[in-house]
Structure formats: C-alpha cells, structure tokens
Coordinates of C-alpha atoms in Angstrom, one line a residue:
Chain A
M1 CA 118.6 76.9 130.9
A2 CA 121.7 74.9 130.1
S3 CA 122.1 77.0 127.0
S4 CA 122.5 80.2 128.9
I5 CA 125.3 79.0 131.1
E6 CA 127.9 78.8 128.4
N7 CA 127.2 82.3 127.3
N8 CA 127.1 83.9 130.7
N9 CA 130.1 85.9 129.8
E10 CA 127.8 87.7 127.4
K11 CA 130.3 87.5 124.5
L12 CA 130.6 85.3 121.5
T13 CA 133.0 85.1 118.6
L14 CA 131.9 85.3 114.9
K15 CA 134.2 84.4 112.1
S16 CA 133.9 85.9 108.7
S17 CA 134.5 84.1 105.4
D18 CA 137.9 85.5 105.1
G19 CA 138.9 84.3 108.6
E20 CA 138.6 87.5 110.6
E21 CA 137.2 87.0 114.1
F22 CA 134.7 89.4 115.8
L23 CA 134.1 89.4 119.5
V24 CA 130.4 90.4 120.0
E25 CA 128.3 91.0 123.0
K26 CA 125.5 88.5 123.2
H27 CA 122.6 91.1 123.2
V28 CA 124.1 92.5 120.0
A29 CA 124.2 89.1 118.3
L30 CA 120.6 88.5 119.3
Q31 CA 119.5 91.1 116.7
S32 CA 120.1 88.2 114.3
T33 CA 117.4 85.6 114.4
L34 CA 119.8 83.1 112.9
L35 CA 122.3 83.6 115.8
Q36 CA 119.4 83.6 118.3
N37 CA 118.2 80.3 117.1
M38 CA 121.7 78.8 117.2
L39 CA 122.2 80.0 120.7
D40 CA 118.9 78.8 121.8
S41 CA 119.2 75.3 120.3
D42 CA 122.8 74.4 120.9
C43 CA 125.7 76.4 122.2
S44 CA 128.1 73.8 123.2
S45 CA 129.3 73.1 119.7
A46 CA 131.9 75.8 119.3
D47 CA 133.2 78.9 120.9
V48 CA 133.5 80.4 117.4
I49 CA 130.5 80.7 115.1
P50 CA 131.7 80.6 111.5
L51 CA 129.8 82.7 108.9
P52 CA 131.2 81.3 105.7
K53 CA 129.1 83.5 103.4
I54 CA 130.0 86.9 104.9
D55 CA 133.3 88.7 104.4
A56 CA 134.9 90.8 107.2
R57 CA 134.0 94.2 105.7
T58 CA 130.3 93.3 105.4
L59 CA 130.2 91.6 108.8
A60 CA 131.7 94.7 110.4
L61 CA 128.9 96.8 108.9
V62 CA 126.3 94.3 110.0
L63 CA 127.6 94.3 113.5
G64 CA 127.7 98.1 113.6
Y65 CA 124.0 98.1 112.7
C66 CA 123.2 95.4 115.3
K67 CA 125.1 97.2 118.1
K68 CA 123.3 100.5 117.5
H69 CA 119.9 98.8 117.5
A70 CA 120.6 96.6 120.5
D71 CA 122.0 99.4 122.6
A72 CA 119.3 102.0 121.7
S73 CA 116.6 99.6 122.9
S74 CA 113.1 100.9 122.4
S75 CA 113.2 104.4 123.6
K76 CA 114.9 106.3 120.8
Q77 CA 113.1 105.4 117.6
G78 CA 113.8 108.8 116.1
E79 CA 117.5 108.5 116.6
L80 CA 117.5 105.0 115.2
N81 CA 115.6 106.2 112.1
S82 CA 118.2 108.8 111.4
F83 CA 121.0 106.3 112.0
D84 CA 119.3 103.9 109.5
S85 CA 119.1 106.5 106.8
E86 CA 122.7 107.6 107.3
F87 CA 123.9 104.0 107.5
L88 CA 123.3 103.2 103.8
K89 CA 123.6 106.7 102.5
D90 CA 126.8 106.6 100.4
M91 CA 127.1 102.9 100.2
D92 CA 128.2 101.6 96.7
M93 CA 126.1 98.9 95.0
G94 CA 128.6 96.2 95.6
A95 CA 128.7 96.7 99.4
L96 CA 124.9 97.0 99.4
F97 CA 124.6 93.7 97.6
N98 CA 126.8 92.0 100.2
L99 CA 124.9 93.6 103.0
V100 CA 121.5 92.6 101.8
L101 CA 122.7 89.0 101.4
A102 CA 124.2 89.1 104.9
A103 CA 121.0 90.5 106.4
N104 CA 119.0 87.9 104.7
F105 CA 121.3 85.0 105.7
M106 CA 121.6 86.2 109.3
E107 CA 117.9 87.0 109.4
I108 CA 118.1 90.6 110.6
K109 CA 114.7 91.9 109.5
G110 CA 115.3 95.6 110.1
L111 CA 118.5 95.6 108.2
L112 CA 117.0 93.6 105.3
D113 CA 114.1 96.0 105.1
I114 CA 116.2 99.2 104.9
A115 CA 118.7 97.6 102.4
A116 CA 115.8 96.4 100.2
Q117 CA 114.2 99.8 100.4
K118 CA 117.5 101.4 99.4
I119 CA 117.7 99.1 96.4
A120 CA 114.1 99.8 95.5
D121 CA 114.7 103.6 95.8
T122 CA 117.7 103.3 93.4
I123 CA 115.6 101.6 90.7
K124 CA 112.3 103.2 91.2
D125 CA 110.7 104.5 88.0
K126 CA 113.8 103.6 86.0
P127 CA 113.4 101.8 82.7
H128 CA 114.7 98.2 82.6
Q129 CA 117.7 99.4 80.5
E130 CA 118.9 101.6 83.3
V131 CA 118.2 98.9 86.0
R132 CA 120.4 96.5 84.0
E133 CA 123.1 99.2 83.9
I134 CA 123.0 99.9 87.6
F135 CA 123.3 96.3 88.5
H136 CA 125.6 95.3 85.7
V137 CA 123.0 92.7 84.7
E138 CA 123.2 91.3 81.1
N139 CA 120.2 90.9 78.9
D140 CA 120.3 87.1 78.8
Y141 CA 117.0 86.4 77.1
T142 CA 116.7 84.2 74.0
P143 CA 115.0 85.8 71.1
E144 CA 111.8 83.9 72.0
E145 CA 111.9 85.1 75.6
E146 CA 112.6 88.6 74.4
A147 CA 109.5 88.5 72.3
A148 CA 107.5 87.2 75.3
V149 CA 108.9 90.1 77.4
R150 CA 107.9 92.6 74.8
E151 CA 104.4 91.2 74.5
E152 CA 104.0 91.3 78.3
N153 CA 105.0 95.0 78.2
R154 CA 102.6 95.9 75.4
W155 CA 99.6 98.0 76.3
A156 CA 96.8 97.9 73.7
F157 CA 94.2 100.7 74.0
E158 CA 90.5 100.2 73.8
G159 CA 87.8 102.5 72.8
F160 CA 88.6 103.4 69.3
P161 CA 85.6 103.8 67.0
Chain B
M1 CA 137.9 94.0 85.7
E2 CA 137.3 90.6 87.1
E3 CA 135.5 92.2 90.0
T4 CA 133.0 93.7 87.6
T5 CA 132.3 90.4 86.0
Q6 CA 131.7 88.9 89.3
E7 CA 129.3 91.7 90.2
Q8 CA 127.4 91.1 86.9
Q9 CA 126.6 87.6 87.9
Q10 CA 125.8 88.6 91.5
W11 CA 122.8 90.8 91.0
S12 CA 121.2 88.5 88.5
R13 CA 121.6 85.8 91.1
L14 CA 119.9 87.7 93.9
P15 CA 117.9 85.2 96.0
R16 CA 114.2 85.1 95.2
E17 CA 113.0 86.1 98.7
I18 CA 115.2 89.3 98.6
L19 CA 113.9 90.2 95.1
I20 CA 110.4 89.8 96.4
T21 CA 111.2 92.0 99.4
I22 CA 112.6 94.7 97.0
A23 CA 109.5 94.4 94.8
K24 CA 107.3 95.0 97.9
C25 CA 109.4 98.1 98.8
L26 CA 109.0 99.4 95.3
S27 CA 105.2 99.1 95.3
K28 CA 103.7 101.1 98.1
T29 CA 100.4 101.2 96.2
A30 CA 98.5 98.6 94.3
A31 CA 98.6 100.9 91.3
A32 CA 102.4 101.0 91.2
A33 CA 102.7 97.3 91.7
R34 CA 101.7 96.3 88.2
L35 CA 104.3 98.5 86.5
D36 CA 107.1 97.7 89.0
T37 CA 106.4 94.0 88.6
L38 CA 106.7 94.3 84.8
R39 CA 109.9 96.3 85.0
L40 CA 111.6 93.8 87.3
R41 CA 110.4 90.9 85.2
S42 CA 111.9 92.6 82.1
V43 CA 115.5 92.8 83.5
C44 CA 116.8 89.3 83.1
K45 CA 116.0 85.6 83.1
S46 CA 116.4 84.9 86.8
W47 CA 114.5 88.0 87.9
R48 CA 111.7 87.0 85.5
S49 CA 111.4 83.6 87.0
S50 CA 111.6 84.9 90.6
I51 CA 109.0 87.6 90.4
P52 CA 105.4 86.3 89.8
T53 CA 103.3 88.1 87.3
F54 CA 101.0 90.7 88.7
N55 CA 98.0 88.6 88.0
Q56 CA 99.5 85.8 90.0
Q57 CA 100.0 88.0 93.0
Q58 CA 97.2 86.9 95.3
E59 CA 97.8 89.4 98.0
T60 CA 97.4 92.4 95.7
L61 CA 94.0 93.9 95.1
H62 CA 92.7 93.6 91.6
F63 CA 90.4 96.3 90.3
P64 CA 87.5 96.9 89.7
L65 CA 86.2 95.9 93.1
G66 CA 82.5 95.3 93.8
L67 CA 81.0 97.4 96.6
P68 CA 77.5 97.3 98.1
F69 CA 74.8 99.7 96.9
P70 CA 73.3 102.0 98.1
I71 CA 75.3 104.1 100.6
S72 CA 72.4 105.6 102.5
P73 CA 70.2 103.0 104.2
N74 CA 66.5 102.9 103.3
P75 CA 66.5 104.7 99.9
N76 CA 63.1 105.9 98.7
H77 CA 63.4 103.9 95.5
S78 CA 63.7 100.2 94.6
L79 CA 66.8 100.4 92.4
R80 CA 69.1 97.4 92.7
G81 CA 72.6 96.8 91.8
R82 CA 76.1 97.3 93.1
F83 CA 78.9 99.8 92.9
S84 CA 82.1 99.1 91.1
L85 CA 85.3 100.8 92.3
A86 CA 87.7 101.4 89.4
Q87 CA 91.3 102.5 89.6
S88 CA 93.0 104.6 87.0
T89 CA 96.6 105.6 87.0
I90 CA 98.2 108.8 85.7
Y91 CA 101.6 108.6 84.2
F92 CA 104.2 110.9 82.7
L93 CA 105.7 109.3 79.7
Q94 CA 109.2 110.2 78.4
P95 CA 111.4 108.6 75.9
A96 CA 113.5 105.7 77.3
P97 CA 117.2 105.9 76.9
S98 CA 118.1 104.7 73.4
S99 CA 121.7 103.9 74.3
P100 CA 121.8 102.9 78.0
S101 CA 125.4 104.1 78.5
S102 CA 124.6 107.7 77.8
S103 CA 121.3 107.8 79.7
P104 CA 120.8 110.7 82.0
S105 CA 118.5 109.7 84.9
K106 CA 116.3 112.7 84.3
S107 CA 115.0 113.3 80.9
S108 CA 114.8 116.9 79.8
S109 CA 112.0 116.4 77.3
L110 CA 108.5 117.5 78.2
P111 CA 106.6 114.5 79.5
W112 CA 103.3 113.3 78.0
L113 CA 100.4 113.0 80.4
L114 CA 98.6 109.7 80.1
R115 CA 95.8 108.3 82.2
V116 CA 94.6 104.7 81.8
E117 CA 92.2 102.3 83.4
E118 CA 92.8 98.6 83.2
K119 CA 90.2 96.8 81.1
D120 CA 91.5 93.3 80.7
A121 CA 94.6 92.4 82.6
E122 CA 95.1 89.0 80.9
K123 CA 95.2 90.5 77.4
G124 CA 96.9 93.7 78.4
K125 CA 94.0 95.9 77.3
W126 CA 93.7 99.4 78.6
K127 CA 91.3 102.3 78.3
P128 CA 92.7 105.7 78.0
L129 CA 90.9 108.4 80.0
N130 CA 91.1 112.2 79.8
P131 CA 93.7 113.0 82.5
L132 CA 91.9 115.9 83.9
S133 CA 88.3 115.7 82.9
K134 CA 85.8 112.8 83.4
V135 CA 83.7 113.9 80.5
S136 CA 84.5 113.3 76.9
T137 CA 86.0 109.9 77.4
D138 CA 83.7 108.4 74.8
S139 CA 85.9 109.1 71.9
I140 CA 89.6 108.9 71.8
P141 CA 91.3 111.5 69.7
K142 CA 92.6 110.4 66.3
W143 CA 96.2 110.9 67.1
F144 CA 96.1 108.6 70.0
P145 CA 98.5 105.6 69.6
K146 CA 96.7 102.2 69.4
S147 CA 99.3 100.6 71.6
L148 CA 102.5 101.5 73.5
N149 CA 105.3 99.3 74.7
L150 CA 106.6 99.9 78.2
L151 CA 110.0 98.8 77.1
D152 CA 110.4 101.8 74.8
L153 CA 109.3 104.4 77.2
R154 CA 110.0 105.9 80.6
F155 CA 106.8 105.6 82.6
S156 CA 106.6 107.6 85.9
Q157 CA 103.5 107.1 87.9
I158 CA 102.4 110.5 89.1
G159 CA 98.9 109.9 90.4
V160 CA 96.2 107.4 91.1
A161 CA 92.5 108.1 90.8
Y162 CA 89.5 106.2 91.9
S163 CA 86.0 106.3 90.7
I164 CA 82.8 104.5 91.7
R165 CA 80.2 103.6 89.1
F166 CA 76.9 102.1 89.6
V167 CA 76.2 98.7 88.0
H168 CA 72.5 97.9 87.5
E169 CA 71.4 94.5 88.6
D170 CA 70.1 93.7 85.1
A171 CA 73.5 94.4 83.6
R172 CA 75.0 92.1 86.2
T173 CA 72.7 89.1 85.4
T174 CA 73.0 89.3 81.7
G175 CA 76.6 90.4 82.1
S176 CA 77.1 90.5 78.4
N177 CA 77.3 94.2 77.5
K178 CA 80.1 95.7 79.5
E179 CA 79.8 99.2 78.1
D180 CA 76.1 99.3 79.2
E181 CA 77.1 98.5 82.7
E182 CA 79.4 101.5 82.9
D183 CA 77.0 103.9 81.4
W184 CA 74.0 103.5 83.6
T185 CA 74.5 106.8 85.4
T186 CA 75.6 108.6 82.2
M187 CA 72.4 107.4 80.5
R188 CA 70.3 108.7 83.4
I189 CA 72.0 112.1 83.2
K190 CA 71.0 112.3 79.5
T191 CA 67.4 111.2 80.3
L192 CA 67.1 113.7 83.1
M193 CA 68.6 116.5 81.0
E194 CA 66.1 115.8 78.3
Q195 CA 63.3 115.7 80.8
S196 CA 64.4 118.9 82.4
S197 CA 64.4 120.7 79.1
S198 CA 60.8 119.6 78.6
L199 CA 60.1 120.4 82.3
R200 CA 58.8 116.9 83.0
V201 CA 61.3 115.5 85.5
D202 CA 60.5 112.0 86.8
A203 CA 61.1 112.3 90.6
T204 CA 61.9 108.6 91.2
L205 CA 64.4 108.7 88.4
A206 CA 66.0 111.7 89.9
E207 CA 66.2 110.0 93.3
E208 CA 67.7 106.9 91.7
F209 CA 70.2 109.0 89.9
K210 CA 71.2 110.9 93.0
S211 CA 71.8 107.7 94.9
T212 CA 74.1 106.3 92.2
L213 CA 76.1 109.4 91.7
I214 CA 79.4 109.4 93.6
L215 CA 81.2 112.7 93.4
R216 CA 84.6 111.9 94.8
V217 CA 86.4 108.9 96.2
A218 CA 89.4 108.5 98.5
V219 CA 91.0 105.1 99.0
S220 CA 93.5 104.0 101.5
L221 CA 95.2 100.6 101.1
S222 CA 98.4 98.9 101.7
P223 CA 98.5 96.2 99.1
W224 CA 101.1 94.0 100.6
S225 CA 100.0 93.7 104.1
G226 CA 96.8 92.0 103.1
S227 CA 93.5 93.6 102.2
D228 CA 92.4 94.3 105.7
D229 CA 93.6 97.9 105.8
Y230 CA 91.8 98.8 102.6
A231 CA 89.1 101.5 103.1
V232 CA 87.0 103.8 100.9
M233 CA 85.6 107.2 101.7
A234 CA 83.1 108.5 99.2
I235 CA 81.1 111.7 98.7
H236 CA 77.6 110.7 97.6
N237 CA 74.1 112.2 97.6
Q238 CA 75.4 115.6 96.7
G239 CA 77.9 116.1 99.5
K240 CA 77.4 113.4 102.1
L241 CA 80.3 111.2 103.3
G242 CA 80.1 107.4 103.4
F243 CA 82.7 105.0 104.6
Y244 CA 83.3 101.4 103.5
K245 CA 85.8 98.9 104.7
L246 CA 86.6 95.9 102.5
G247 CA 84.7 92.8 103.6
D248 CA 82.0 94.8 105.3
E249 CA 78.4 94.2 104.2
K250 CA 77.3 97.9 104.3
W251 CA 78.6 101.4 104.0
I252 CA 78.7 103.5 107.2
P253 CA 77.3 107.0 106.7
I254 CA 79.3 109.7 108.4
S255 CA 76.6 111.8 110.0
D256 CA 77.2 115.4 109.5
E257 CA 75.3 118.4 108.1
S258 CA 77.9 119.7 105.8
K259 CA 78.1 119.5 102.1
Y260 CA 81.4 118.2 101.0
H261 CA 83.3 118.8 97.8
D262 CA 86.4 116.7 98.1
V263 CA 88.0 114.0 100.2
V264 CA 91.6 112.7 100.4
H265 CA 93.6 110.3 102.5
H266 CA 96.5 112.2 104.0
R267 CA 99.0 111.2 106.7
G268 CA 96.9 108.2 107.9
K269 CA 93.5 110.0 108.1
F270 CA 90.7 111.1 105.8
Y271 CA 90.3 114.8 105.2
A272 CA 87.2 116.2 103.7
V273 CA 86.5 119.8 102.6
D274 CA 83.1 121.4 102.4
Y275 CA 81.7 124.1 100.1
Q276 CA 83.0 126.9 102.4
G277 CA 86.5 125.5 102.7
G278 CA 86.0 124.1 106.2
A279 CA 87.9 120.8 106.6
V280 CA 87.1 117.9 108.8
V281 CA 89.3 114.9 109.8
I282 CA 87.8 111.5 109.9
D283 CA 89.7 109.1 112.1
S284 CA 89.1 105.5 113.0
D285 CA 86.1 106.4 115.2
L286 CA 84.4 107.5 112.0
T287 CA 83.2 110.9 113.2
A288 CA 83.9 114.0 111.3
K289 CA 85.9 116.5 113.5
Q290 CA 86.2 120.1 112.4
T291 CA 89.9 120.7 112.0
V292 CA 90.2 123.8 109.8
P293 CA 87.6 126.6 109.9
P294 CA 86.0 127.8 106.6
L295 CA 87.7 130.4 104.5
S296 CA 87.0 133.9 105.7
G297 CA 84.7 136.0 103.5
H298 CA 83.0 133.1 102.1
G299 CA 79.4 134.2 102.3
C300 CA 78.4 132.3 99.2
G301 CA 75.8 129.5 99.7
P302 CA 76.3 125.9 98.8
R303 CA 75.4 126.7 95.2
G304 CA 77.8 129.6 95.0
G305 CA 79.5 127.9 92.2
Q306 CA 83.0 127.6 93.5
I307 CA 84.4 124.2 93.8
K308 CA 86.9 123.1 96.4
F309 CA 89.6 120.6 95.7
L310 CA 92.2 119.0 98.0
V311 CA 95.7 118.4 96.7
K312 CA 98.4 116.5 98.4
S313 CA 101.7 117.9 97.4
G314 CA 104.8 115.9 96.7
D315 CA 106.4 117.3 99.9
D316 CA 103.5 115.9 101.9
H317 CA 101.5 119.1 102.6
L318 CA 97.8 119.5 102.0
Y319 CA 96.5 122.3 99.8
L320 CA 93.1 123.6 99.0
V321 CA 92.3 124.8 95.5
D322 CA 89.3 127.0 95.2
K323 CA 88.0 127.0 91.7
F324 CA 85.9 129.9 90.4
P325 CA 84.3 128.3 87.4
G326 CA 83.1 130.2 84.4
S327 CA 84.2 130.8 80.8
K328 CA 87.7 131.8 79.9
S329 CA 87.7 135.3 81.3
V330 CA 86.2 134.6 84.7
V331 CA 87.7 131.3 85.6
H332 CA 90.6 131.4 88.1
L333 CA 91.9 129.4 91.0
E334 CA 92.9 130.5 94.5
V335 CA 95.3 128.3 96.4
Y336 CA 95.6 127.8 100.2
K337 CA 98.1 125.7 102.1
L338 CA 97.2 124.0 105.4
N339 CA 99.1 125.4 108.3
E340 CA 99.3 122.3 110.4
T341 CA 100.1 124.0 113.7
N342 CA 97.6 126.9 113.5
K343 CA 95.0 124.7 111.7
K344 CA 94.4 127.4 109.1
W345 CA 94.3 127.7 105.4
E346 CA 96.9 130.2 104.3
R347 CA 96.7 131.8 100.8
V348 CA 99.8 131.1 98.8
N349 CA 101.1 132.4 95.5
H350 CA 103.8 129.8 94.9
L351 CA 103.9 126.0 95.3
N352 CA 107.5 125.4 96.2
D353 CA 108.2 124.5 92.6
Q354 CA 105.5 121.9 92.5
V355 CA 103.1 121.6 89.7
F356 CA 99.5 120.8 90.4
F357 CA 97.0 119.0 88.3
V358 CA 93.4 119.7 89.5
G359 CA 91.0 117.4 87.5
D360 CA 87.3 116.9 87.8
D361 CA 87.8 113.7 89.7
C362 CA 91.4 113.5 90.7
C363 CA 94.2 115.8 91.8
F364 CA 97.9 115.2 91.8
S365 CA 101.2 117.0 92.2
V366 CA 104.6 116.7 90.7
S367 CA 107.9 118.4 91.4
T368 CA 110.0 120.3 88.8
Q369 CA 113.0 118.7 90.4
D370 CA 111.8 115.3 89.0
F371 CA 110.6 116.8 85.8
P372 CA 112.8 119.8 84.9
A373 CA 111.0 120.5 81.6
L374 CA 107.9 121.6 83.5
K375 CA 107.3 125.1 84.7
G376 CA 106.9 125.3 88.4
N377 CA 104.1 127.0 90.4
C378 CA 101.6 126.2 87.7
I379 CA 98.2 124.5 88.0
Y380 CA 96.6 122.7 85.2
F381 CA 92.9 122.1 85.1
P382 CA 90.0 121.5 82.7
L383 CA 88.6 124.7 81.3
T384 CA 85.2 125.3 79.8
C385 CA 85.6 126.8 76.4
Y386 CA 83.7 126.9 73.1
N387 CA 84.6 125.0 70.0
F388 CA 84.6 126.2 66.5
Y389 CA 80.8 125.7 66.2
G390 CA 80.1 127.6 69.4
E391 CA 79.4 124.5 71.4
E392 CA 80.5 124.1 75.0
D393 CA 83.6 122.0 75.2
F394 CA 86.5 121.3 77.5
C395 CA 90.1 122.2 77.0
D396 CA 93.2 122.1 79.2
G397 CA 93.7 125.3 81.2
V398 CA 96.6 126.6 83.2
Q399 CA 97.1 129.2 85.9
N400 CA 100.5 130.5 86.6
L401 CA 100.5 131.4 90.3
E402 CA 103.5 133.7 90.0
N403 CA 101.9 136.2 87.6
G404 CA 98.3 135.1 88.1
K405 CA 97.7 134.6 84.4
C406 CA 95.1 132.0 83.6
G407 CA 93.7 130.5 80.4
P408 CA 93.9 127.7 77.9
V409 CA 97.3 126.0 77.7
E410 CA 97.2 126.3 73.9
L411 CA 97.3 130.1 74.2
F412 CA 99.1 130.7 77.5
Q413 CA 101.7 128.0 77.4
P414 CA 101.8 126.8 73.8
D415 CA 105.2 125.2 74.4
H416 CA 103.6 122.9 77.0
M417 CA 100.9 121.6 74.7
P418 CA 102.8 118.4 74.0
M419 CA 102.0 117.4 77.6
F420 CA 98.3 117.0 76.5
T421 CA 98.7 116.1 72.9
L422 CA 101.0 113.6 71.3
P423 CA 104.6 114.7 71.8
T424 CA 106.9 114.7 68.7
W425 CA 109.2 112.1 70.1
L426 CA 106.3 109.6 70.3
K427 CA 105.1 110.6 66.9
S428 CA 108.4 109.9 65.3
K429 CA 108.2 106.2 66.3
P430 CA 108.1 103.7 63.4
P431 CA 104.6 103.5 62.1
A432 CA 103.9 100.2 63.9
S433 CA 100.4 101.2 64.7
K434 CA 99.5 101.6 61.0
K435 CA 97.5 98.7 59.7

C-alpha cells in the first residue's frame, strides 16, 4: 500500500561496494528476494540501496541475469535455459565465486542454482588434489586431522576367506 | 600475486549454505552422494566442518532398504519374510595425480572396473562384487586388494545397480548371521538343483523360490528432494512387473500378459522389454503401454534362449541388447537403438564411441571421450566358458561392433585385461596390505 507509492516510478538505484550506482527497473529488482523483502517492508529509508558486499562488475552480471529473467516472464523457458547455460559458459573461477556469493546474498534462487551447478560440474569426479588446485585452496589439516581424513577415505573389503 | 592469495582464502571460506547447495548439485543420485561428500570433506578444514558426513545426512536414503514380501498377493505358500533392496556402485579407478601441478584432467591409463556394495557404513566396510556377473561372488580373487584409499585414486562412478534379496523371517528374528540372510534364495537354488537331478522336486519349495526370485530391478529416486519420489519397479515371478513406492504397504502388480526380461528408468518413465523385444512404458498411472513393437523375425518362444537387456547410453538414448547365449563360438550380441520418433528398434553397428557393459543384473555405458584408453563401440559382458578342469565358468567377454568379433577379453583384447584384473599401477603400490 504505502510501500508501493514511493516506487511508482518503477525504478530504484542500487549501489555497489565500489560506489557505482545502477538504475534498475523495479520488476527486475524483484528477482531478488532480498530486495523484494526490503521493498515490501520499508521503502522510505533511502533512494539508494547499498549492496556493500557486491562489486560493480559482479552486480552488472547479476542485474543482467535478473533483467533477462524478469522480461522473459514465464512463456519462454527454452530461451531462458539457453541463456542460463551461455551466461556462465566462459566465466573464470574468480568471477564465478563473486557471483555465487552475490546470488546467495541477494537471494536469487535461480542464479544461485546455476552457479552452484557450474561449480559442481567443474569439480565432479575430480580427486581432492585437483579440487584444491582449481580453487587455490591450501591443505590446512594438522597431521592428526590428515590422519582422520585418510581413515575416512579408506575402504576395507570384506569377504576374504 | 596478491589477488591469488586473496582467492586462496576465498574458496575455503565459502559460506556453508553455498557449499551444501554445491554438494546437492554434485550428487544427483544417492549412490554418488557418499563419494562426493567424502571428496568435499577431504579438501580443507572449513569444507570438512561445513559438509556433514554422509551418515549424518538425514535426507539421503541409506541402503539396504526393507521392502514388503511377497509381490504377488495371495501366494500359494506360507513363506514369511521381507525383501531387502541393496545398492551397488560401479566405479572406474585410475591413479590419482601424484603431483597436482602436472595433473591432466583425463588420465590416459586404462581404468580398473570395480563394483562394491556397502556393508557397514560406520566402519567403512565394503563388499566387492563381480562387476558383470552376479554369480561367483562368494570368493574374492587372491590378487584383490584388502583395502583402498580414495585419496590415492581417481574414482569415477559409472553405474549403479540394484538388487533385491529375500530375507527369511527366521533370519530377521535371530538377526545374528548376516550371511545366512543373504543366501536364502541361493540356498534354495542349490536344493532345487539337487532335487531336480534326482527328479524329486518339492513343488512348495519351487513356488517359494519363485516368489523370492527377483530378476531385475529399476529404481528412481532423487535423494535430495526427500524420499517421496523414490520408486522401485521389479521383474519377479519369471517375467512379471511389480511396482513399489517407498512408504507404501504393498507392491502394486502391473497386470500384463507379457514376460519381461529387463526394466530401466529412462527420461522420467519406466521402460520394460519383453522376451520378443517389445517395449512398454509405465507412467504414473501404472499401466504398461506398448510403445515399441517386438523385433521382426522373432519367432522364438519365451524359452528361445535369447536374453534382452536395456542399456541407457551416456548420450541419453535407449538401446536394446539381444544376447544369444551359448558357449564361446555361438554367443554374440545384437544391438538396437530406440528411434524415439518412429517408436522402432533400429539395428546398429556402432555406439557413437560409447562402450557398453551388459552384466547379468546391471547395464551401464561410458564414453571414450571420458576414458580415452578404452576402445569405443565395444560391449563387455559375462561369457560362459570352461576352466582348466572342464567345468563351466564365467569369464569376461567382449564384442567389437565394428568388426563383429566376439570372445573372451583375454584372447580378443588382451591389452584390455587390466580393466578386469588388477592393473599394474595399483599393484606397484607400497605393500601396505601385506600383514
């Protein structure tokens, strides 16, 4: 009721962590559950919504996704699916990391799902050594933990005479 | 340089809920979930603490599952017990990269085929099974390793198989001897075979045996969306279909006069093939609808000897493998691909560089793109052969669809034998298994 009056112009401004402002149509912003809840609960607070965790490059990607999905509505699922698969196709792991965090923070379920799936596809069937390499993750186990991990990964076979 | 360091910390600090979402994406089947969980937990401290162990994952199905017995209502015997649905997983094992920086993503060494069934999740105990044959699992070959560590190997899940065993009520109440539980049907086969050789077959025993024998099982489940979708289609009583949904009290018999050889879950529906190659689709209304006519020129009766198998290929097509059994010189396979538009089986002489494994109780397919060391357009299957003493035995057979040659792997593709025996790269491991 009162909440909708302020946004009757159907636009709102989002501000990235590095200070860039994005003018976004309201129906596009509504793809994000976080923004939806903010708009529903209280809109008088500010004209500009700050997103302190998301940089401009990532936010631009996120909004590109939201716009496509908001505009396509329900009719063209096939087109959306091909858009989704193209969207992440050549993305490097650093950008993907920022994107999945942004999708999680802004609560954009569709984007979170495809980003998580992309990450899963990248590490599927790969030994943990390769997963560490892909993500630049260090082996930070203590010798005791390392031993516990090895034990957890040990398969003993039964049925010997 | 600084950016790399930042990135290093980033991924290990991925929020718990995102990691769990990724884990769910990884594991489309319950069979894959265990291994994927282990892998993620092995990466670093924070991932290990974020991902619960497989046994703690309440929403995942844990096998074996108890199912009601019998499938047909009103059996003409008083046998009591239940069915136990077991899941076994088929893996290709390859050496893991020894130095991570030089690791190619696809190993060029020939993978080792391993099929295991979980025995005791808590203690990490597994039972190895013959990958292609359901017989001769009593004894494990001498060369078989006593244990393997997943951290040292590259495990690729290539198939999942389900089997249903009958558990006798007595075994359940005493509950002490696990091996006896499993062997009820096997024990009855032996008794019946002895009786038949002396021509004094106990009719009740034969009926009991028939009602406990499940030929093939197809399972459909989505482990992460709750157990509600989980359903079983089984071929019982020498060719009849029965359907069971988790939580139900009884099986639902699919009434139909055909005699089925195999059943799979493909593109959201169950497909069953009968002894003539005719295929039916079973949808949510649980009626069998004829979808593919029988193979032409199949005049043979239900006991014609040929066995039909359904194989889902890696590129999501359905194939029919017609196995002409017999000893070495007679045995061969014919392969048909389902033409989805014309609803017809079409004979093929290549598999688009896929490799099929057609076992007694499970079929699976891999692509040579994923495993370049394999030879494409080949089918591996258990072959009846005779051992040194002239006794009937099973060995691994292969048919090359390109040239039609068919026979024991040992003779026809000796270079591929490491797939079925212990590969040299595994042998050369430090002798940790020696006592």
